[in-house]
Amino acid sequence: MLSQADYDLLRELQHNERYARAYKKITVLLMLHLGQSMEVISASLGISEGTVRNYRQRYEQVGLEAYLQDNYQGYTG
């Protein structure tokens, strides 16, 4: 599923505080790459199997760079 370069980058980003908000998204891809089932991933991360499936599909559709984009906009009051 992942290229070696993508796998290495995700392992690095998984422990980078800048990507803390994307931790689950990163970990889903890593676990899928390592052969874990959607059921195990969803139970381990506390997310639904549908979310795991959506993350996988999003990565396959847009690639790693777009997958990791965080478009969160905080409350500006």
Coordinates of N, CA and C in Angstrom, one line a residue:
M1 N 0.8 -1.2 0.0 CA 0.0 0.0 0.0 C 0.9 1.3 0.0
L2 N 1.7 1.4 1.0 CA 2.6 2.6 1.1 C 3.9 2.3 0.4
S3 N 4.5 3.4 -0.2 CA 5.9 3.2 -0.7 C 6.8 3.3 0.5
Q4 N 8.0 2.9 0.4 CA 8.9 2.9 1.5 C 9.1 4.3 2.0
A5 N 9.2 5.3 1.0 CA 9.4 6.7 1.4 C 8.2 7.2 2.2
D6 N 7.0 6.9 1.7 CA 5.8 7.4 2.5 C 5.8 6.7 3.9
Y7 N 6.1 5.5 4.0 CA 6.1 4.8 5.3 C 7.1 5.4 6.2
D8 N 8.3 5.7 5.7 CA 9.4 6.3 6.5 C 8.9 7.7 7.0
L9 N 8.4 8.5 6.1 CA 7.9 9.8 6.4 C 6.8 9.8 7.5
L10 N 5.8 8.9 7.3 CA 4.7 8.8 8.3 C 5.2 8.4 9.7
R11 N 6.2 7.5 9.7 CA 6.8 7.1 11.0 C 7.4 8.3 11.7
E12 N 8.1 9.1 10.9 CA 8.7 10.3 11.5 C 7.6 11.3 11.9
L13 N 6.6 11.5 11.1 CA 5.6 12.5 11.4 C 4.7 12.0 12.6
Q14 N 4.6 10.7 12.8 CA 3.8 10.2 13.9 C 4.2 10.7 15.3
H15 N 5.5 11.0 15.4 CA 6.1 11.5 16.6 C 6.4 13.0 16.6
N16 N 5.9 13.7 15.6 CA 6.2 15.1 15.5 C 5.0 15.9 16.1
E17 N 5.2 16.7 17.1 CA 4.1 17.5 17.7 C 3.3 18.3 16.7
R18 N 4.0 18.7 15.7 CA 3.3 19.6 14.7 C 2.1 18.8 14.0
Y19 N 2.3 17.5 14.0 CA 1.3 16.6 13.3 C 0.4 15.9 14.4
A20 N 0.3 16.4 15.6 CA -0.4 15.7 16.6 C -1.9 15.6 16.3
R21 N -2.5 16.6 15.6 CA -3.9 16.5 15.2 C -4.1 15.4 14.1
A22 N -3.1 15.0 13.4 CA -3.2 14.0 12.3 C -2.7 12.6 12.8
Y23 N -2.5 12.5 14.1 CA -1.9 11.2 14.6 C -2.8 10.0 14.2
K24 N -4.1 10.1 14.4 CA -4.9 8.9 14.0 C -4.9 8.6 12.5
K25 N -4.9 9.7 11.7 CA -4.9 9.5 10.3 C -3.6 8.9 9.8
I26 N -2.5 9.3 10.4 CA -1.2 8.7 10.1 C -1.1 7.3 10.6
T27 N -1.6 7.0 11.8 CA -1.5 5.7 12.4 C -2.4 4.7 11.6
V28 N -3.5 5.1 11.1 CA -4.4 4.3 10.3 C -3.6 3.8 9.1
L29 N -2.9 4.7 8.4 CA -2.2 4.2 7.2 C -1.1 3.3 7.6
L30 N -0.4 3.6 8.6 CA 0.7 2.7 9.1 C 0.2 1.3 9.4
M31 N -0.9 1.2 10.2 CA -1.5 0.0 10.6 C -2.0 -0.8 9.4
L32 N -2.6 -0.2 8.4 CA -3.1 -0.8 7.2 C -1.9 -1.4 6.5
H33 N -0.8 -0.6 6.4 CA 0.4 -1.1 5.7 C 1.0 -2.3 6.3
L34 N 0.9 -2.4 7.6 CA 1.4 -3.5 8.4 C 0.5 -4.7 8.4
G35 N -0.7 -4.6 7.7 CA -1.6 -5.7 7.6 C -2.6 -5.9 8.6
Q36 N -2.9 -4.9 9.4 CA -3.9 -4.9 10.5 C -5.3 -4.8 9.8
S37 N -6.3 -5.4 10.4 CA -7.6 -5.3 9.8 C -8.3 -4.0 10.2
M38 N -9.3 -3.6 9.5 CA -10.0 -2.4 9.8 C -10.7 -2.6 11.2
E39 N -11.1 -3.7 11.6 CA -11.7 -4.0 12.9 C -10.7 -3.7 14.0
V40 N -9.5 -4.2 13.8 CA -8.4 -4.0 14.9 C -8.0 -2.5 14.9
I41 N -7.9 -1.9 13.8 CA -7.5 -0.5 13.7 C -8.6 0.4 14.4
S42 N -9.8 0.1 14.1 CA -10.9 0.9 14.7 C -11.0 0.8 16.2
A43 N -10.8 -0.5 16.6 CA -10.9 -0.7 18.1 C -9.7 -0.1 18.8
S44 N -8.5 -0.2 18.2 CA -7.3 0.3 18.8 C -7.3 1.9 18.9
L45 N -7.9 2.5 17.9 CA -7.8 4.0 17.8 C -9.1 4.6 18.3
G46 N -10.1 3.8 18.5 CA -11.4 4.4 19.0 C -12.1 5.2 17.9
I47 N -12.0 4.7 16.7 CA -12.8 5.3 15.6 C -13.6 4.2 14.9
S48 N -14.5 4.6 14.0 CA -15.3 3.6 13.4 C -14.6 3.0 12.2
E49 N -15.0 1.8 11.8 CA -14.4 1.2 10.6 C -14.7 2.0 9.3
G50 N -15.8 2.7 9.3 CA -16.1 3.6 8.2 C -15.0 4.7 8.1
T51 N -14.6 5.2 9.2 CA -13.6 6.3 9.3 C -12.2 5.7 8.7
V52 N -11.9 4.5 9.1 CA -10.7 3.8 8.6 C -10.8 3.7 7.1
R53 N -11.9 3.2 6.6 CA -12.1 3.1 5.2 C -12.0 4.4 4.5
N54 N -12.6 5.5 5.1 CA -12.5 6.8 4.5 C -11.1 7.3 4.4
Y55 N -10.4 7.1 5.5 CA -8.9 7.6 5.5 C -8.2 6.8 4.4
R56 N -8.4 5.5 4.3 CA -7.7 4.8 3.2 C -8.0 5.3 1.8
Q57 N -9.3 5.5 1.6 CA -9.8 6.0 0.3 C -9.2 7.4 0.0
R58 N -9.2 8.2 1.0 CA -8.7 9.6 0.8 C -7.3 9.6 0.4
Y59 N -6.5 8.8 1.1 CA -5.0 8.7 0.8 C -4.9 8.2 -0.6
E60 N -5.6 7.1 -1.0 CA -5.5 6.6 -2.4 C -5.9 7.6 -3.4
Q61 N -6.9 8.4 -3.1 CA -7.4 9.4 -4.1 C -6.5 10.6 -4.3
V62 N -6.0 11.1 -3.2 CA -5.3 12.4 -3.3 C -3.8 12.4 -3.0
G63 N -3.3 11.3 -2.5 CA -1.9 11.2 -2.2 C -1.6 11.7 -0.8
L64 N -0.3 11.5 -0.3 CA 0.1 11.7 1.0 C 0.0 13.2 1.4
E65 N 0.5 14.1 0.6 CA 0.6 15.5 0.9 C -0.8 16.1 1.2
A66 N -1.7 15.9 0.3 CA -3.1 16.4 0.4 C -3.8 15.7 1.6
Y67 N -3.5 14.4 1.8 CA -4.1 13.6 2.9 C -3.8 14.2 4.2
L68 N -2.6 14.7 4.4 CA -2.1 15.3 5.7 C -2.5 16.7 5.9
Q69 N -3.0 17.4 4.9 CA -3.4 18.8 5.1 C -4.4 18.9 6.2
D70 N -4.2 20.0 7.0 CA -5.1 20.2 8.1 C -5.8 21.6 7.8
N71 N -7.0 21.5 7.5 CA -7.8 22.8 7.1 C -8.6 23.3 8.3
Y72 N -8.2 22.9 9.5 CA -9.0 23.3 10.7 C -8.8 24.8 10.9
Q73 N -10.0 25.5 11.1 CA -10.0 26.9 11.4 C -10.6 27.1 12.8
G74 N -9.8 27.6 13.7 CA -10.3 27.8 15.1 C -11.3 28.9 15.2
Y75 N -12.0 28.9 16.3 CA -13.0 30.0 16.5 C -12.3 31.3 16.6
T76 N -12.8 32.3 15.9 CA -12.2 33.6 15.9 C -13.0 34.7 16.8
G77 N -14.0 34.2 17.3 CA -14.8 35.0 18.3 C -15.4 36.2 17.7

